[in-house]
PDB file of C-alpha atoms in Angstrom:
ATOM      1  CA  MET A   1      68.722   7.084  31.805  1.00 40.00           C
ATOM      2  CA  LEU A   2      65.502   5.140  32.150  1.00 40.00           C
ATOM      3  CA  ARG A   3      64.267   7.341  34.982  1.00 39.00           C
ATOM      4  CA  LYS A   4      64.903  10.445  32.905  1.00 37.00           C
ATOM      5  CA  ARG A   5      63.048   8.954  29.952  1.00 37.00           C
ATOM      6  CA  THR A   6      60.119   7.899  32.118  1.00 37.00           C
ATOM      7  CA  ARG A   7      59.661  11.443  33.424  1.00 36.00           C
ATOM      8  CA  LEU A   8      59.216  12.648  29.850  1.00 39.00           C
ATOM      9  CA  ILE A   9      56.145  10.492  29.344  1.00 37.00           C
ATOM     10  CA  ALA A  10      52.800  10.795  31.132  1.00 37.00           C
ATOM     11  CA  ALA A  11      49.685   8.669  30.802  1.00 36.00           C
ATOM     12  CA  PRO A  12      47.153   9.827  28.159  1.00 37.00           C
ATOM     13  CA  ILE A  13      43.508  10.373  29.055  1.00 32.00           C
ATOM     14  CA  ALA A  14      42.699   6.975  27.605  1.00 32.00           C
ATOM     15  CA  ALA A  15      45.515   5.092  29.353  1.00 30.00           C
ATOM     16  CA  VAL A  16      47.101   2.470  27.149  1.00 31.00           C
ATOM     17  CA  ALA A  17      49.639  -0.096  28.338  1.00 29.00           C
ATOM     18  CA  LEU A  18      52.459  -0.647  25.856  1.00 28.00           C
ATOM     19  CA  THR A  19      55.323  -3.108  25.937  1.00 27.00           C
ATOM     20  CA  LEU A  20      58.611  -1.655  24.743  1.00 31.00           C
ATOM     21  CA  THR A  21      61.883  -3.519  24.338  1.00 27.00           C
ATOM     22  CA  ILE A  22      65.038  -1.720  25.483  1.00 27.00           C
ATOM     23  CA  ALA A  23      68.696  -2.616  25.437  1.00 31.00           C
ATOM     24  CA  GLY A  24      69.867  -5.055  28.080  1.00 28.00           C
ATOM     25  CA  TYR A  25      72.699  -2.844  29.254  1.00 20.00           C
ATOM     26  CA  GLN A  26      70.192  -0.095  30.113  1.00 29.00           C
ATOM     27  CA  ALA A  27      68.214  -2.464  32.306  1.00 30.00           C
ATOM     28  CA  SER A  28      71.390  -3.613  34.019  1.00 25.00           C
ATOM     29  CA  ALA A  29      72.394  -0.030  34.700  1.00 25.00           C
ATOM     30  CA  SER A  30      69.084   0.807  36.359  1.00 29.00           C
ATOM     31  CA  GLY A  31      68.464  -2.497  38.121  1.00 30.00           C
ATOM     32  CA  SER A  32      64.949  -3.506  39.112  1.00 29.00           C
ATOM     33  CA  SER A  33      62.232  -0.878  39.157  1.00 29.00           C
ATOM     34  CA  PRO A  34      58.589  -0.546  40.152  1.00 29.00           C
ATOM     35  CA  SER A  35      55.619  -1.004  37.852  1.00 28.00           C
ATOM     36  CA  GLY A  36      56.028   1.107  34.731  1.00 31.00           C
ATOM     37  CA  GLY A  37      59.836   0.854  34.737  1.00 32.00           C
ATOM     38  CA  ALA A  38      62.307  -1.652  33.373  1.00 30.00           C
ATOM     39  CA  ASP A  39      62.984  -4.960  35.070  1.00 31.00           C
ATOM     40  CA  ARG A  40      66.197  -6.978  34.862  1.00 28.00           C
ATOM     41  CA  SER A  41      65.023  -8.663  31.669  1.00 28.00           C
ATOM     42  CA  GLY A  42      65.204  -5.318  29.876  1.00 28.00           C
ATOM     43  CA  ARG A  43      61.467  -4.892  29.259  1.00 30.00           C
ATOM     44  CA  VAL A  44      59.161  -2.048  30.202  1.00 28.00           C
ATOM     45  CA  SER A  45      55.963  -3.706  31.346  1.00 28.00           C
ATOM     46  CA  GLU A  46      53.735  -0.634  31.639  1.00 35.00           C
ATOM     47  CA  ALA A  47      55.290   2.126  29.560  1.00 45.00           C
ATOM     48  CA  THR A  48      52.822   4.948  29.104  1.00 71.00           C
ATOM     49  CA  GLY A  49      51.695   6.774  25.976  1.00 89.00           C
ATOM     50  CA  PRO A  50      52.109  10.261  24.508  1.00 97.00           C
ATOM     51  CA  CYS A  51      51.948  13.472  26.548  1.00 97.00           C
ATOM     52  CA  LEU A  52      52.109  17.226  25.976  1.00 98.00           C
ATOM     53  CA  ALA A  53      55.314  19.145  26.697  1.00 97.00           C
ATOM     54  CA  ASP A  54      53.308  22.289  25.881  1.00 97.00           C
ATOM     55  CA  ALA A  55      50.217  23.188  23.857  1.00 96.00           C
ATOM     56  CA  THR A  56      51.951  22.648  20.500  1.00 97.00           C
ATOM     57  CA  THR A  57      54.496  19.931  21.386  1.00 98.00           C
ATOM     58  CA  LEU A  58      53.652  16.238  21.668  1.00 98.00           C
ATOM     59  CA  ILE A  59      56.082  13.716  23.165  1.00 98.00           C
ATOM     60  CA  GLY A  60      55.574  10.157  21.930  1.00 98.00           C
ATOM     61  CA  ASP A  61      57.200   7.242  20.127  1.00 98.00           C
ATOM     62  CA  LEU A  62      56.629   7.596  16.374  1.00 98.00           C
ATOM     63  CA  ASP A  63      58.996   4.906  15.125  1.00 98.00           C
ATOM     64  CA  ALA A  64      58.444   2.266  17.861  1.00 96.00           C
ATOM     65  CA  ASP A  65      62.097   2.132  18.901  1.00 97.00           C
ATOM     66  CA  GLY A  66      61.181   2.515  22.574  1.00 96.00           C
ATOM     67  CA  HIS A  67      62.403   6.126  22.818  1.00 97.00           C
ATOM     68  CA  PRO A  68      59.958   9.069  22.882  1.00 97.00           C
ATOM     69  CA  ASP A  69      60.211  11.576  20.035  1.00 98.00           C
ATOM     70  CA  LYS A  70      59.276  15.261  19.981  1.00 98.00           C
ATOM     71  CA  ILE A  71      56.628  16.477  17.520  1.00 98.00           C
ATOM     72  CA  SER A  72      56.243  20.266  17.303  1.00 98.00           C
ATOM     73  CA  ASN A  73      53.233  21.781  15.539  1.00 98.00           C
ATOM     74  CA  PRO A  74      53.362  25.612  15.659  1.00 97.00           C
ATOM     75  CA  GLY A  75      49.914  27.139  15.355  1.00 96.00           C
ATOM     76  CA  HIS A  76      48.297  23.673  15.242  1.00 97.00           C
ATOM     77  CA  THR A  77      48.003  24.011  11.444  1.00 97.00           C
ATOM     78  CA  GLY A  78      50.182  21.046  10.437  1.00 98.00           C
ATOM     79  CA  THR A  79      52.075  23.124   7.860  1.00 98.00           C
ATOM     80  CA  LYS A  80      55.225  23.787   9.918  1.00 98.00           C
ATOM     81  CA  MET A  81      55.466  20.525  11.833  1.00 98.00           C
ATOM     82  CA  THR A  82      58.904  19.277  12.891  1.00 98.00           C
ATOM     83  CA  ILE A  83      60.156  16.044  14.458  1.00 98.00           C
ATOM     84  CA  GLN A  84      63.122  15.451  16.760  1.00 98.00           C
ATOM     85  CA  TRP A  85      63.935  11.770  17.087  1.00 98.00           C
ATOM     86  CA  GLY A  86      64.529  10.507  20.607  1.00 98.00           C
ATOM     87  CA  ALA A  87      67.728   8.867  21.835  1.00 97.00           C
ATOM     88  CA  ALA A  88      68.326   6.177  24.442  1.00 96.00           C
ATOM     89  CA  ASP A  89      69.460   8.747  27.028  1.00 95.00           C
ATOM     90  CA  GLY A  90      66.162  10.660  26.801  1.00 94.00           C
ATOM     91  CA  SER A  91      67.539  13.506  24.683  1.00 97.00           C
ATOM     92  CA  PHE A  92      66.234  14.648  21.294  1.00 98.00           C
ATOM     93  CA  GLY A  93      68.168  15.100  18.057  1.00 98.00           C
ATOM     94  CA  GLU A  94      68.067  17.889  15.501  1.00 98.00           C
ATOM     95  CA  LYS A  95      64.807  19.201  14.098  1.00 98.00           C
ATOM     96  CA  HIS A  96      63.555  17.679  10.856  1.00 98.00           C
ATOM     97  CA  ALA A  97      60.841  19.464   8.890  1.00 98.00           C
ATOM     98  CA  VAL A  98      58.026  17.037   8.137  1.00 98.00           C
ATOM     99  CA  SER A  99      57.707  18.568   4.663  1.00 98.00           C
ATOM    100  CA  ALA A 100      61.309  17.560   3.910  1.00 98.00           C
ATOM    101  CA  LEU A 101      60.875  14.050   5.320  1.00 98.00           C
ATOM    102  CA  LEU A 102      57.777  13.611   3.145  1.00 98.00           C
ATOM    103  CA  GLY A 103      59.676  14.705   0.043  1.00 98.00           C
ATOM    104  CA  ALA A 104      57.633  17.813  -0.766  1.00 98.00           C
ATOM    105  CA  LYS A 105      58.837  19.454  -3.974  1.00 97.00           C
ATOM    106  CA  LYS A 106      59.396  23.140  -4.687  1.00 96.00           C
ATOM    107  CA  GLY A 107      56.053  24.941  -4.811  1.00 96.00           C
ATOM    108  CA  GLU A 108      54.222  22.194  -2.915  1.00 97.00           C
ATOM    109  CA  VAL A 109      52.676  22.525   0.536  1.00 97.00           C
ATOM    110  CA  ALA A 110      52.909  19.563   2.909  1.00 98.00           C
ATOM    111  CA  THR A 111      50.453  19.315   5.793  1.00 98.00           C
ATOM    112  CA  ALA A 112      50.358  16.680   8.534  1.00 98.00           C
ATOM    113  CA  ALA A 113      48.429  15.668  11.643  1.00 98.00           C
ATOM    114  CA  VAL A 114      49.723  13.306  14.346  1.00 98.00           C
ATOM    115  CA  ALA A 115      47.636  11.402  16.898  1.00 98.00           C
ATOM    116  CA  ASP A 116      46.743   7.889  17.981  1.00 98.00           C
ATOM    117  CA  PHE A 117      43.721   7.855  15.675  1.00 98.00           C
ATOM    118  CA  ARG A 118      42.864   4.199  16.373  1.00 96.00           C
ATOM    119  CA  ASN A 119      43.537   4.461  20.120  1.00 95.00           C
ATOM    120  CA  ASP A 120      45.698   1.346  19.918  1.00 94.00           C
ATOM    121  CA  GLY A 121      48.756   2.804  21.662  1.00 93.00           C
ATOM    122  CA  THR A 122      50.621   3.768  18.461  1.00 95.00           C
ATOM    123  CA  LEU A 123      50.952   7.282  17.052  1.00 98.00           C
ATOM    124  CA  ASP A 124      49.754   7.664  13.456  1.00 98.00           C
ATOM    125  CA  MET A 125      49.994  10.414  10.853  1.00 98.00           C
ATOM    126  CA  VAL A 126      47.747  11.876   8.162  1.00 98.00           C
ATOM    127  CA  VAL A 127      49.664  13.620   5.365  1.00 98.00           C
ATOM    128  CA  ASN A 128      48.689  15.773   2.399  1.00 98.00           C
ATOM    129  CA  ILE A 129      50.936  17.251  -0.305  1.00 98.00           C
ATOM    130  CA  VAL A 130      49.508  19.636  -2.885  1.00 97.00           C
ATOM    131  CA  GLU A 131      50.718  22.371  -5.209  1.00 96.00           C
ATOM    132  CA  PRO A 132      48.234  25.237  -4.747  1.00 93.00           C
ATOM    133  CA  ALA A 133      46.470  26.406  -7.895  1.00 88.00           C
ATOM    134  CA  ASP A 134      46.944  29.923  -9.254  1.00 85.00           C
ATOM    135  CA  GLY A 135      43.302  30.514 -10.197  1.00 76.00           C
ATOM    136  CA  ASP A 136      39.862  29.834  -8.771  1.00 80.00           C
ATOM    137  CA  ASP A 137      39.925  26.098  -9.416  1.00 87.00           C
ATOM    138  CA  ALA A 138      41.460  24.045  -6.621  1.00 90.00           C
ATOM    139  CA  SER A 139      44.221  21.505  -7.199  1.00 91.00           C
ATOM    140  CA  THR A 140      43.990  17.894  -6.094  1.00 92.00           C
ATOM    141  CA  ALA A 141      46.665  16.447  -3.844  1.00 97.00           C
ATOM    142  CA  ARG A 142      49.701  14.667  -5.248  1.00 97.00           C
ATOM    143  CA  LEU A 143      49.741  12.597  -2.060  1.00 98.00           C
ATOM    144  CA  ALA A 144      47.081  12.157   0.614  1.00 98.00           C
ATOM    145  CA  GLU A 145      47.435   9.238   3.028  1.00 98.00           C
ATOM    146  CA  TYR A 146      46.574   7.911   6.435  1.00 98.00           C
ATOM    147  CA  ARG A 147      49.733   6.291   7.828  1.00 98.00           C
ATOM    148  CA  PRO A 148      49.256   4.056  10.868  1.00 98.00           C
ATOM    149  CA  GLY A 149      52.322   3.841  13.098  1.00 98.00           C
ATOM    150  CA  PRO A 150      55.062   2.959  13.469  1.00 98.00           C
ATOM    151  CA  LEU A 151      56.614   5.350  10.950  1.00 98.00           C
ATOM    152  CA  ALA A 152      60.039   5.135   9.307  1.00 98.00           C
ATOM    153  CA  ARG A 153      62.546   7.782  10.356  1.00 98.00           C
ATOM    154  CA  THR A 154      63.815   8.353   6.834  1.00 98.00           C
ATOM    155  CA  ASP A 155      60.559   9.309   5.089  1.00 98.00           C
ATOM    156  CA  LEU A 156      57.705   8.776   7.597  1.00 98.00           C
ATOM    157  CA  SER A 157      56.426   5.867   5.535  1.00 98.00           C
ATOM    158  CA  SER A 158      54.123   3.225   6.997  1.00 98.00           C
ATOM    159  CA  ALA A 159      53.744  -0.427   6.084  1.00 98.00           C
ATOM    160  CA  ASP A 160      49.958  -0.014   6.333  1.00 97.00           C
ATOM    161  CA  ALA A 161      49.522   3.358   4.588  1.00 98.00           C
ATOM    162  CA  ARG A 162      46.293   3.885   2.654  1.00 97.00           C
ATOM    163  CA  HIS A 163      44.865   6.621   0.473  1.00 97.00           C
ATOM    164  CA  SER A 164      42.834   9.343   2.178  1.00 97.00           C
ATOM    165  CA  ASP A 165      40.132  11.256   0.320  1.00 97.00           C
ATOM    166  CA  ILE A 166      41.054  14.563   1.997  1.00 97.00           C
ATOM    167  CA  GLY A 167      43.046  15.460  -1.118  1.00 92.00           C
ATOM    168  CA  ASP A 168      40.196  14.616  -3.499  1.00 93.00           C
ATOM    169  CA  GLN A 169      37.819  17.326  -2.283  1.00 84.00           C
ATOM    170  CA  GLY A 170      40.058  20.376  -2.849  1.00 91.00           C
ATOM    171  CA  GLU A 171      43.261  21.864  -1.454  1.00 95.00           C
ATOM    172  CA  ALA A 172      43.777  20.905   2.187  1.00 96.00           C
ATOM    173  CA  GLN A 173      45.407  24.010   3.670  1.00 96.00           C
ATOM    174  CA  GLN A 174      45.447  22.827   7.292  1.00 98.00           C
ATOM    175  CA  LEU A 175      45.055  19.539   9.154  1.00 98.00           C
ATOM    176  CA  ARG A 176      44.039  19.748  12.810  1.00 98.00           C
ATOM    177  CA  ILE A 177      43.186  17.272  15.551  1.00 98.00           C
ATOM    178  CA  ALA A 178      39.620  17.595  16.841  1.00 98.00           C
ATOM    179  CA  ASN A 179      37.200  15.888  19.215  1.00 97.00           C
ATOM    180  CA  TYR A 180      33.777  15.718  17.590  1.00 96.00           C
ATOM    181  CA  GLY A 181      32.527  12.359  18.814  1.00 86.00           C
ATOM    182  CA  ASP A 182      33.518  12.830  22.484  1.00 92.00           C
ATOM    183  CA  ASP A 183      35.171   9.400  22.364  1.00 95.00           C
ATOM    184  CA  PRO A 184      38.785   8.122  22.653  1.00 96.00           C
ATOM    185  CA  TYR A 185      39.401   8.392  18.894  1.00 97.00           C
ATOM    186  CA  PRO A 186      40.946  11.676  17.662  1.00 98.00           C
ATOM    187  CA  ASP A 187      39.114  13.171  14.685  1.00 98.00           C
ATOM    188  CA  LEU A 188      40.420  15.286  11.822  1.00 98.00           C
ATOM    189  CA  ALA A 189      39.443  18.847  10.883  1.00 98.00           C
ATOM    190  CA  ILE A 190      40.548  20.012   7.428  1.00 98.00           C
ATOM    191  CA  LEU A 191      40.684  23.631   6.295  1.00 98.00           C
ATOM    192  CA  ASN A 192      39.724  22.926   2.708  1.00 97.00           C
ATOM    193  CA  ASN A 193      39.774  25.170  -0.348  1.00 95.00           C
ATOM    194  CA  PRO A 194      37.347  23.660  -2.885  1.00 94.00           C
ATOM    195  CA  GLY A 195      37.757  26.637  -5.229  1.00 93.00           C
ATOM    196  CA  ASP A 196      35.783  29.720  -6.282  1.00 93.00           C
ATOM    197  CA  GLY A 197      36.687  31.644  -3.130  1.00 92.00           C
ATOM    198  CA  GLN A 198      35.163  29.055  -0.816  1.00 95.00           C
ATOM    199  CA  LEU A 199      36.955  27.902   2.339  1.00 96.00           C
ATOM    200  CA  ASP A 200      35.376  25.146   4.424  1.00 97.00           C
ATOM    201  CA  ARG A 201      36.008  23.146   7.559  1.00 98.00           C
ATOM    202  CA  ASP A 202      35.727  19.530   6.482  1.00 98.00           C
ATOM    203  CA  VAL A 203      35.564  16.703   9.011  1.00 98.00           C
ATOM    204  CA  ARG A 204      36.687  13.070   9.125  1.00 98.00           C
ATOM    205  CA  LEU A 205      35.649  11.011  12.139  1.00 98.00           C
ATOM    206  CA  SER A 206      37.870   8.222  13.467  1.00 97.00           C
ATOM    207  CA  THR A 207      36.670   4.818  14.596  1.00 92.00           C
ATOM    208  CA  ALA A 208      38.239   1.827  16.327  1.00 90.00           C
ATOM    209  CA  GLY A 209      40.617  -0.096  14.101  1.00 89.00           C
ATOM    210  CA  SER A 210      40.263   2.146  11.046  1.00 92.00           C
ATOM    211  CA  GLY A 211      41.459   5.675  11.824  1.00 95.00           C
ATOM    212  CA  PRO A 212      39.972   8.707  10.015  1.00 97.00           C
ATOM    213  CA  GLY A 213      37.149   7.728   7.676  1.00 96.00           C
ATOM    214  CA  ASP A 214      36.036   9.129   4.329  1.00 96.00           C
ATOM    215  CA  TYR A 215      33.809  12.110   3.591  1.00 96.00           C
ATOM    216  CA  ASP A 216      30.269  11.710   4.882  1.00 96.00           C
ATOM    217  CA  TYR A 217      27.579  14.276   4.089  1.00 95.00           C
ATOM    218  CA  ALA A 218      25.656  13.854   7.352  1.00 97.00           C
ATOM    219  CA  THR A 219      28.870  14.220   9.366  1.00 96.00           C
ATOM    220  CA  GLN A 220      29.834  17.298   7.375  1.00 96.00           C
ATOM    221  CA  VAL A 221      26.469  18.941   8.021  1.00 96.00           C
ATOM    222  CA  LYS A 222      26.683  18.155  11.744  1.00 97.00           C
ATOM    223  CA  TYR A 223      30.301  19.116  12.464  1.00 98.00           C
ATOM    224  CA  GLY A 224      31.599  21.003   9.421  1.00 98.00           C
ATOM    225  CA  GLU A 225      31.311  24.658   8.491  1.00 98.00           C
ATOM    226  CA  PHE A 226      31.148  26.481   5.175  1.00 96.00           C
ATOM    227  CA  GLY A 227      32.992  29.761   4.767  1.00 97.00           C
ATOM    228  CA  SER A 228      35.025  31.843   2.362  1.00 96.00           C
ATOM    229  CA  THR A 229      38.512  33.287   2.044  1.00 92.00           C
ATOM    230  CA  ALA A 230      37.085  36.554   3.405  1.00 95.00           C
ATOM    231  CA  GLU A 231      35.285  34.818   6.290  1.00 97.00           C
ATOM    232  CA  PRO A 232      37.066  31.519   6.981  1.00 97.00           C
ATOM    233  CA  PRO A 233      35.466  28.894   9.228  1.00 98.00           C
ATOM    234  CA  ALA A 234      36.523  28.439  12.843  1.00 98.00           C
ATOM    235  CA  MET A 235      39.133  25.723  13.365  1.00 98.00           C
ATOM    236  CA  PRO A 236      39.894  23.744  16.566  1.00 96.00           C
ATOM    237  CA  GLY A 237      42.962  25.012  18.413  1.00 93.00           C
ATOM    238  CA  ASP A 238      43.342  22.527  21.260  1.00 92.00           C
ATOM    239  CA  GLY A 239      42.737  19.097  19.737  1.00 95.00           C
ATOM    240  CA  TRP A 240      45.683  17.368  21.437  1.00 97.00           C
ATOM    241  CA  LYS A 241      44.504  18.513  24.885  1.00 97.00           C
ATOM    242  CA  HIS A 242      41.361  16.397  24.573  1.00 96.00           C
ATOM    243  CA  PHE A 243      43.406  13.203  24.335  1.00 97.00           C
ATOM    244  CA  TYR A 244      46.769  13.755  26.065  1.00 97.00           C
ATOM    245  CA  LYS A 245      47.752  15.032  29.490  1.00 96.00           C
ATOM    246  CA  PRO A 246      50.742  17.308  30.186  1.00 97.00           C
ATOM    247  CA  CYS A 247      54.066  15.541  30.675  1.00 96.00           C
ATOM    248  CA  SER A 248      55.183  15.366  34.297  1.00 83.00           C
TER     249      SER A 248
END
């Protein structure tokens, strides 16, 4: 079982050594193993981080139970993201819509982005829930948070969650992973509707120990883009590939 699980995980571009605790009976079943596997004490000394099963599917441990989970993000928009929780035998359970786990209500749109924003070996999540406005004026988010991992399976909550200002600037229609600083910290690109027919690409840069920051005018001018509903701004389509290698 351990060998099967190990094959599902490949080292990320910025390799991070994690220590994961596994059940003693699993270690006994596999016996001793080389570096990166489980020893007889039941510990994985050099378990590796997230990897890409394909362009829109990330394999990584969201809840820190030692078993990799499957995060699917069709179209990279963050609006149709699903999670399949991993089991001890390396398999994945049923699909759970992130919108349902977050408790989005009827008429609301839930958007999410997953990455190791702090590059500390733990997957994090940025979430935004908003009910789109009917007219020209944009709505503000009911919930907008940066949630450092690990995340709870039941509702994706985090013990260290904090408010994010992405929901204060308009309606966040998409959340995408980007690489603006050419560093190990994944950044955030937001397709934002501030109202009056405008549609912009807003940017939040991540830094060590803090995750995605707040709005910064100089950063917005350098990396953002202003557009409209008729001519929307370009959005990154391969953000995960900058930080994670394919699974092998």
